[in-house]
DNA sequence: TTTAATGCAAAGCGTTTGCACTGCT
DNA sequence: AGCAGTGCAAACGCTTTGCATTAAA
């Protein structure tokens, strides 16, 4: 099955009408990209689908979010939004040197607290910030 | 010792020239406020010091940040910046009902991971999101 | 034909900037 | 006079909006 069809199926499964623009955006953010900003999505999609408008980029990203197959992450250092196709529980490492954002599977971090006594906790967001050690 | 003098001393200690505007802003963000936005700082300071400009608000907040006596926190749900006078290591709880931000002392949350093997970690930011349980 | 999706341009919001003005020293 | 601090207004970057146009069912 080709990539195009994979995306069309994914969109349909999510209840999203698979238009050409949505397929192009979906293909990039759901299969190819790694935490892109909206700009980067536009730049990438433009190559394949010139003249797509920023409004459609945002519309589509919001549609994917609402459908539960994409997540917007607001970065605390820049304040910018990046899009994350990893829908599993996970945290983020921000490499201060490169600016790169890396996913950390939830099981790599153990959290202990007694906040449940006071709160119904719906989500825990963690950003680690640091630099990758030089391998030696 | 009165409040005014406390702030003047705090500013001087931080190497900041204690102008009238800075005292007004400092008094609010360092003593009175609880995670205010820049707007809220302006609104509060305006009562005491009408016609202060947004530029001066931001200038002063940045000056306090650079002096290490105030911290800017970018909220992941709204993307807005709030100012935090708590300079001890701590995390944040966002009450989804009220929008309130509460500090959580670092020792209330135990974090275990082996990321230090790969990274020099400079900071860990945690946002808990949930609602306060109804006392029963 | 009537509904959904798109594209454009304008507006919005919070923040930053440039620059002239003020007021201490 | 010199200089840090201030205020205004314009610019900024990203995102959202309104609305007319197009494509699709």
Short mmCIF file of C-alpha atoms (C1' of nucleotides) in Angstrom, two decimals:
data_model
loop_
_atom_site.label_atom_id
_atom_site.label_comp_id
_atom_site.label_asym_id
_atom_site.label_seq_id
_atom_site.Cartn_x
_atom_site.Cartn_y
_atom_site.Cartn_z
CA UNK A 1 0.00 0.00 0.00
CA UNK A 2 1.44 3.34 -0.96
CA UNK A 3 1.95 6.30 1.32
CA UNK A 4 -0.79 8.32 -0.29
CA UNK A 5 -3.34 5.63 0.42
CA UNK A 6 -2.11 5.24 4.00
CA UNK A 7 -2.85 8.87 4.65
CA UNK A 8 -6.20 8.84 2.91
CA UNK A 9 -7.20 5.89 5.07
CA UNK A 10 -5.92 7.57 8.22
CA UNK A 11 -7.92 10.70 7.46
CA UNK A 12 -11.07 8.76 6.65
CA UNK A 13 -10.67 6.68 9.78
CA UNK A 14 -10.51 9.91 11.75
CA UNK A 15 -13.66 11.12 10.06
CA UNK A 16 -11.86 13.70 7.97
CA UNK A 17 -12.75 14.38 4.39
CA UNK A 18 -9.60 13.61 2.43
CA UNK A 19 -9.04 16.60 0.21
CA UNK A 20 -5.83 17.07 -1.74
CA UNK A 21 -4.54 19.73 0.65
CA UNK A 22 -5.32 17.66 3.70
CA UNK A 23 -3.58 14.66 2.23
CA UNK A 24 -0.48 16.74 1.56
CA UNK A 25 -0.46 18.25 5.05
CA UNK A 26 -1.32 14.94 6.67
CA UNK A 27 1.38 13.13 4.81
CA UNK A 28 3.96 15.57 6.04
CA UNK A 29 2.92 15.96 9.66
CA UNK A 30 1.80 12.39 10.26
CA UNK A 31 4.53 10.52 8.45
CA UNK A 32 7.52 12.62 7.59
CA UNK A 33 8.04 15.55 9.90
CA UNK A 34 9.57 15.72 13.34
CA UNK A 35 7.92 18.40 15.46
CA UNK A 36 7.47 20.96 12.71
CA UNK A 37 6.13 24.44 13.21
CA UNK A 38 3.21 25.64 11.08
CA UNK A 39 5.71 27.49 8.90
CA UNK A 40 7.70 24.39 8.32
CA UNK A 41 4.56 22.51 7.42
CA UNK A 42 3.74 25.17 4.86
CA UNK A 43 7.27 25.16 3.45
CA UNK A 44 7.24 21.40 3.08
CA UNK A 45 3.75 21.14 1.65
CA UNK A 46 4.44 24.00 -0.75
CA UNK A 47 6.94 21.84 -2.61
CA UNK A 48 4.24 19.36 -3.45
CA UNK A 49 1.25 21.63 -3.37
CA UNK A 50 2.23 25.19 -4.25
CA UNK A 51 0.03 28.05 -3.20
CA UNK A 52 -1.59 26.34 -0.27
CA UNK A 53 -2.62 29.08 2.10
CA UNK A 54 -1.59 29.52 5.69
CA UNK A 55 -5.26 29.44 6.64
CA UNK A 56 -5.61 25.98 5.15
CA UNK A 57 -2.47 24.82 6.90
CA UNK A 58 -3.87 25.95 10.23
CA UNK A 59 -7.35 24.69 9.44
CA UNK A 60 -5.98 21.28 8.63
CA UNK A 61 -3.72 21.13 11.66
CA UNK A 62 -6.66 22.04 13.88
CA UNK A 63 -8.81 19.46 12.18
CA UNK A 64 -6.19 16.78 12.80
CA UNK A 65 -5.90 17.89 16.40
CA UNK A 66 -9.63 17.70 16.97
CA UNK A 67 -9.70 14.29 15.38
CA UNK A 68 -7.13 13.17 17.93
CA UNK A 69 -4.38 12.17 15.52
CA UNK A 70 -2.07 15.13 16.05
CA UNK A 71 -1.03 17.11 19.07
CA UNK A 72 0.05 20.74 19.32
CA UNK A 73 2.88 21.35 21.77
CA UNK A 74 3.62 24.85 22.90
CA UNK A 75 7.33 25.10 23.61
CA UNK A 76 8.14 26.91 26.82
CA UNK A 77 11.41 28.40 25.64
CA UNK A 78 10.27 29.89 22.37
CA UNK A 79 6.54 30.01 22.89
CA UNK A 80 6.09 28.55 19.45
CA UNK A 81 3.82 25.70 18.62
CA UNK A 82 5.15 22.52 17.10
CA UNK A 83 3.08 19.58 15.97
CA UNK A 84 3.63 16.16 17.38
CA UNK A 85 2.33 13.02 15.74
CA UNK A 86 3.29 10.87 18.69
CA UNK A 87 0.01 10.34 20.50
CA UNK A 88 1.45 8.00 23.13
CA UNK A 89 2.10 9.48 26.55
CA UNK A 90 5.54 10.99 26.43
CA UNK A 91 7.65 13.90 27.56
CA UNK A 92 10.05 16.20 25.78
CA UNK A 93 13.73 16.92 25.83
CA UNK A 94 14.84 20.22 24.42
CA UNK A 95 18.41 20.24 23.23
CA UNK A 96 19.61 23.73 23.99
CA UNK A 97 22.43 23.49 21.49
CA UNK A 98 20.47 22.48 18.44
CA UNK A 99 17.01 23.52 19.49
CA UNK A 100 15.91 19.99 18.68
CA UNK A 101 12.92 18.48 20.42
CA UNK A 102 13.10 14.79 21.26
CA UNK A 103 10.34 12.56 22.52
CA UNK A 104 10.93 10.65 25.73
CA UNK A 105 8.70 7.66 26.24
CA UNK A 106 6.75 8.02 29.46
CA UNK A 107 8.30 4.87 30.94
CA UNK A 108 11.75 6.42 30.82
CA UNK A 109 10.67 8.83 33.53
CA UNK A 110 9.21 7.77 36.84
CA UNK A 111 7.11 10.34 38.61
CA UNK A 112 6.04 10.04 42.22
CA UNK A 113 3.77 12.43 44.02
CA UNK A 114 0.68 12.62 46.10
CA UNK A 115 -1.08 15.31 44.18
CA UNK A 116 -3.95 12.97 43.39
CA UNK A 117 -5.12 13.53 46.93
CA UNK A 118 -5.88 17.11 46.03
CA UNK A 119 -6.38 17.06 42.29
CA UNK A 120 -7.82 15.05 39.50
CA UNK A 121 -4.84 15.20 37.23
CA UNK A 122 -5.60 15.08 33.55
CA UNK A 123 -2.20 15.61 32.11
CA UNK A 124 1.42 15.98 33.05
CA UNK A 125 3.70 17.83 30.73
CA UNK A 126 7.45 17.67 31.26
CA UNK A 127 10.16 19.54 29.45
CA UNK A 128 13.75 18.60 30.12
CA UNK A 129 16.22 21.12 28.93
CA UNK A 130 19.90 20.42 28.44
CA UNK A 131 22.60 19.45 26.02
CA UNK A 132 23.49 16.05 24.66
CA UNK A 133 26.69 14.73 26.16
CA UNK A 134 29.57 14.34 23.76
CA UNK A 135 30.07 10.62 23.29
CA UNK A 136 33.43 9.65 24.60
CA UNK B 1 10.53 48.64 57.83
CA UNK B 2 7.86 49.56 55.35
CA UNK B 3 7.07 47.79 52.12
CA UNK B 4 8.39 50.58 49.98
CA UNK B 5 11.79 50.38 51.62
CA UNK B 6 11.84 46.59 51.33
CA UNK B 7 11.48 46.88 47.60
CA UNK B 8 14.00 49.65 47.25
CA UNK B 9 16.49 47.51 49.13
CA UNK B 10 15.70 44.46 47.06
CA UNK B 11 16.24 46.39 43.85
CA UNK B 12 19.49 47.92 45.04
CA UNK B 13 20.70 44.54 46.25
CA UNK B 14 20.06 43.23 42.76
CA UNK B 15 22.02 46.12 41.29
CA UNK B 16 18.95 47.84 39.93
CA UNK B 17 18.51 51.58 40.06
CA UNK B 18 15.34 52.14 42.08
CA UNK B 19 13.22 54.49 40.03
CA UNK B 20 9.62 55.22 40.92
CA UNK B 21 8.27 53.00 38.14
CA UNK B 22 10.52 50.12 39.04
CA UNK B 23 9.51 50.35 42.67
CA UNK B 24 5.85 50.22 41.71
CA UNK B 25 6.35 47.27 39.38
CA UNK B 26 8.69 45.52 41.80
CA UNK B 27 6.32 45.95 44.66
CA UNK B 28 3.54 44.33 42.73
CA UNK B 29 5.38 41.43 41.12
CA UNK B 30 7.74 40.67 44.00
CA UNK B 31 5.37 41.07 46.92
CA UNK B 32 1.74 41.16 45.95
CA UNK B 33 0.99 39.34 42.77
CA UNK B 34 0.52 35.68 42.09
CA UNK B 35 1.70 34.75 38.60
CA UNK B 36 0.49 37.87 36.85
CA UNK B 37 0.67 38.47 33.13
CA UNK B 38 2.32 41.65 31.84
CA UNK B 39 -1.15 43.10 31.32
CA UNK B 40 -2.10 42.40 34.88
CA UNK B 41 1.09 44.03 36.08
CA UNK B 42 0.24 47.12 34.07
CA UNK B 43 -3.34 47.17 35.35
CA UNK B 44 -2.18 46.89 38.95
CA UNK B 45 0.62 49.40 38.68
CA UNK B 46 -1.61 51.83 36.83
CA UNK B 47 -3.68 52.31 39.97
CA UNK B 48 -0.68 53.62 41.81
CA UNK B 49 1.28 54.99 38.90
CA UNK B 50 -1.04 56.02 36.08
CA UNK B 51 0.30 56.30 32.57
CA UNK B 52 3.16 53.91 32.98
CA UNK B 53 3.88 52.54 29.53
CA UNK B 54 3.84 48.94 28.45
CA UNK B 55 7.43 49.35 27.33
CA UNK B 56 8.47 50.28 30.84
CA UNK B 57 6.52 47.35 32.26
CA UNK B 58 8.36 44.97 29.96
CA UNK B 59 11.67 46.72 30.45
CA UNK B 60 11.33 46.41 34.19
CA UNK B 61 10.21 42.80 34.10
CA UNK B 62 13.18 41.95 31.91
CA UNK B 63 15.50 43.84 34.21
CA UNK B 64 14.19 41.88 37.19
CA UNK B 65 14.57 38.65 35.27
CA UNK B 66 18.17 39.39 34.33
CA UNK B 67 18.91 40.32 37.93
CA UNK B 68 17.69 36.87 38.93
CA UNK B 69 14.85 37.94 41.18
CA UNK B 70 11.93 37.13 38.89
CA UNK B 71 11.19 34.34 36.51
CA UNK B 72 9.11 34.34 33.36
CA UNK B 73 7.03 31.22 32.84
CA UNK B 74 5.50 30.49 29.48
CA UNK B 75 2.28 28.61 30.02
CA UNK B 76 1.81 25.69 27.68
CA UNK B 77 -1.97 25.90 27.48
CA UNK B 78 -2.33 29.58 26.69
CA UNK B 79 1.16 30.39 25.46
CA UNK B 80 1.09 33.47 27.63
CA UNK B 81 3.87 34.53 29.91
CA UNK B 82 3.30 34.91 33.62
CA UNK B 83 5.82 36.17 36.11
CA UNK B 84 6.84 34.09 39.06
CA UNK B 85 8.62 35.53 42.05
CA UNK B 86 9.29 32.09 43.50
CA UNK B 87 12.93 31.50 42.64
CA UNK B 88 13.15 28.16 44.44
CA UNK B 89 13.02 25.03 42.30
CA UNK B 90 9.38 24.20 41.84
CA UNK B 91 6.80 22.95 39.40
CA UNK B 92 3.37 24.14 38.41
CA UNK B 93 -0.17 22.96 38.70
CA UNK B 94 -2.68 24.46 36.33
CA UNK B 95 -6.24 24.32 37.58
CA UNK B 96 -8.30 23.82 34.48
CA UNK B 97 -11.43 25.11 36.13
CA UNK B 98 -10.14 28.42 37.37
CA UNK B 99 -7.09 28.82 35.19
CA UNK B 100 -5.12 29.34 38.38
CA UNK B 101 -1.45 28.49 38.52
CA UNK B 102 -0.14 27.01 41.76
CA UNK B 103 3.44 26.41 42.73
CA UNK B 104 4.44 22.92 43.78
CA UNK B 105 7.62 22.70 45.81
CA UNK B 106 10.12 20.47 44.09
CA UNK B 107 10.21 18.02 46.98
CA UNK B 108 6.55 17.19 46.51
CA UNK B 109 7.43 15.49 43.24
CA UNK B 110 10.01 12.75 42.89
CA UNK B 111 11.49 12.30 39.47
CA UNK B 112 13.53 9.27 38.46
CA UNK B 113 15.23 8.81 35.16
CA UNK B 114 18.50 7.98 33.55
CA UNK B 115 18.63 10.83 31.13
CA UNK B 116 21.82 12.13 32.71
CA UNK B 117 23.64 9.35 30.90
CA UNK B 118 22.85 11.07 27.65
CA UNK B 119 22.30 14.68 28.60
CA UNK B 120 23.56 17.40 30.81
CA UNK B 121 20.20 18.50 32.13
CA UNK B 122 19.95 22.16 33.04
CA UNK B 123 16.32 22.42 33.87
CA UNK B 124 13.19 20.38 34.26
CA UNK B 125 9.87 22.06 33.83
CA UNK B 126 6.70 20.26 34.84
CA UNK B 127 3.13 21.32 34.34
CA UNK B 128 0.41 19.30 35.97
CA UNK B 129 -3.02 19.98 34.63
CA UNK B 130 -6.22 19.05 36.40
CA UNK B 131 -8.97 20.17 38.68
CA UNK B 132 -8.97 20.50 42.44
CA UNK B 133 -10.99 17.78 44.09
CA UNK B 134 -14.12 18.90 45.86
CA UNK B 135 -13.44 18.54 49.58
CA UNK B 136 -15.73 15.95 51.02
"C1'" DT C 1 -28.07 23.01 -5.21
"C1'" DT C 2 -26.52 23.24 -0.93
"C1'" DT C 3 -22.65 22.24 1.84
"C1'" DA C 4 -17.78 21.81 2.87
"C1'" DA C 5 -13.22 23.37 1.99
"C1'" DT C 6 -10.02 26.78 0.40
"C1'" DG C 7 -7.46 31.20 -0.22
"C1'" DC C 8 -6.78 35.87 0.50
"C1'" DA C 9 -6.26 39.73 3.11
"C1'" DA C 10 -7.11 41.96 7.25
"C1'" DA C 11 -7.27 41.90 12.03
"C1'" DG C 12 -5.76 40.21 16.43
"C1'" DC C 13 -2.75 39.53 20.30
"C1'" DG C 14 1.18 39.82 23.07
"C1'" DT C 15 5.71 41.43 22.76
"C1'" DT C 16 9.65 44.08 21.00
"C1'" DT C 17 11.83 47.97 18.92
"C1'" DG C 18 13.43 52.77 17.58
"C1'" DC C 19 13.73 56.99 18.92
"C1'" DA C 20 12.77 61.25 21.03
"C1'" DC C 21 12.00 63.06 25.63
"C1'" DT C 22 12.55 63.46 30.55
"C1'" DG C 23 14.83 63.93 34.67
"C1'" DC C 24 18.54 62.72 37.73
"C1'" DT C 25 23.81 63.46 38.77
"C1'" DA D 1 26.20 68.17 29.85
"C1'" DG D 2 25.76 63.32 30.12
"C1'" DC D 3 23.23 59.23 30.64
"C1'" DA D 4 20.04 55.94 32.33
"C1'" DG D 5 15.33 55.46 32.31
"C1'" DT D 6 10.87 56.32 30.21
"C1'" DG D 7 6.91 56.68 26.90
"C1'" DC D 8 4.90 56.59 22.54
"C1'" DA D 9 3.86 54.54 18.46
"C1'" DA D 10 5.12 51.60 15.04
"C1'" DA D 11 6.69 47.09 13.86
"C1'" DC D 12 6.88 42.41 14.78
"C1'" DG D 13 5.78 37.26 14.55
"C1'" DC D 14 2.49 34.04 14.85
"C1'" DT D 15 -2.23 32.84 14.71
"C1'" DT D 16 -7.09 33.68 13.84
"C1'" DT D 17 -10.92 35.63 11.40
"C1'" DG D 18 -14.34 37.15 7.76
"C1'" DC D 19 -15.69 36.53 3.57
"C1'" DA D 20 -15.78 35.66 -1.23
"C1'" DT D 21 -14.47 31.78 -4.35
"C1'" DT D 22 -14.15 27.07 -5.62
"C1'" DA D 23 -14.89 22.18 -5.46
"C1'" DA D 24 -17.42 18.39 -4.14
"C1'" DA D 25 -21.63 15.44 -2.85
#
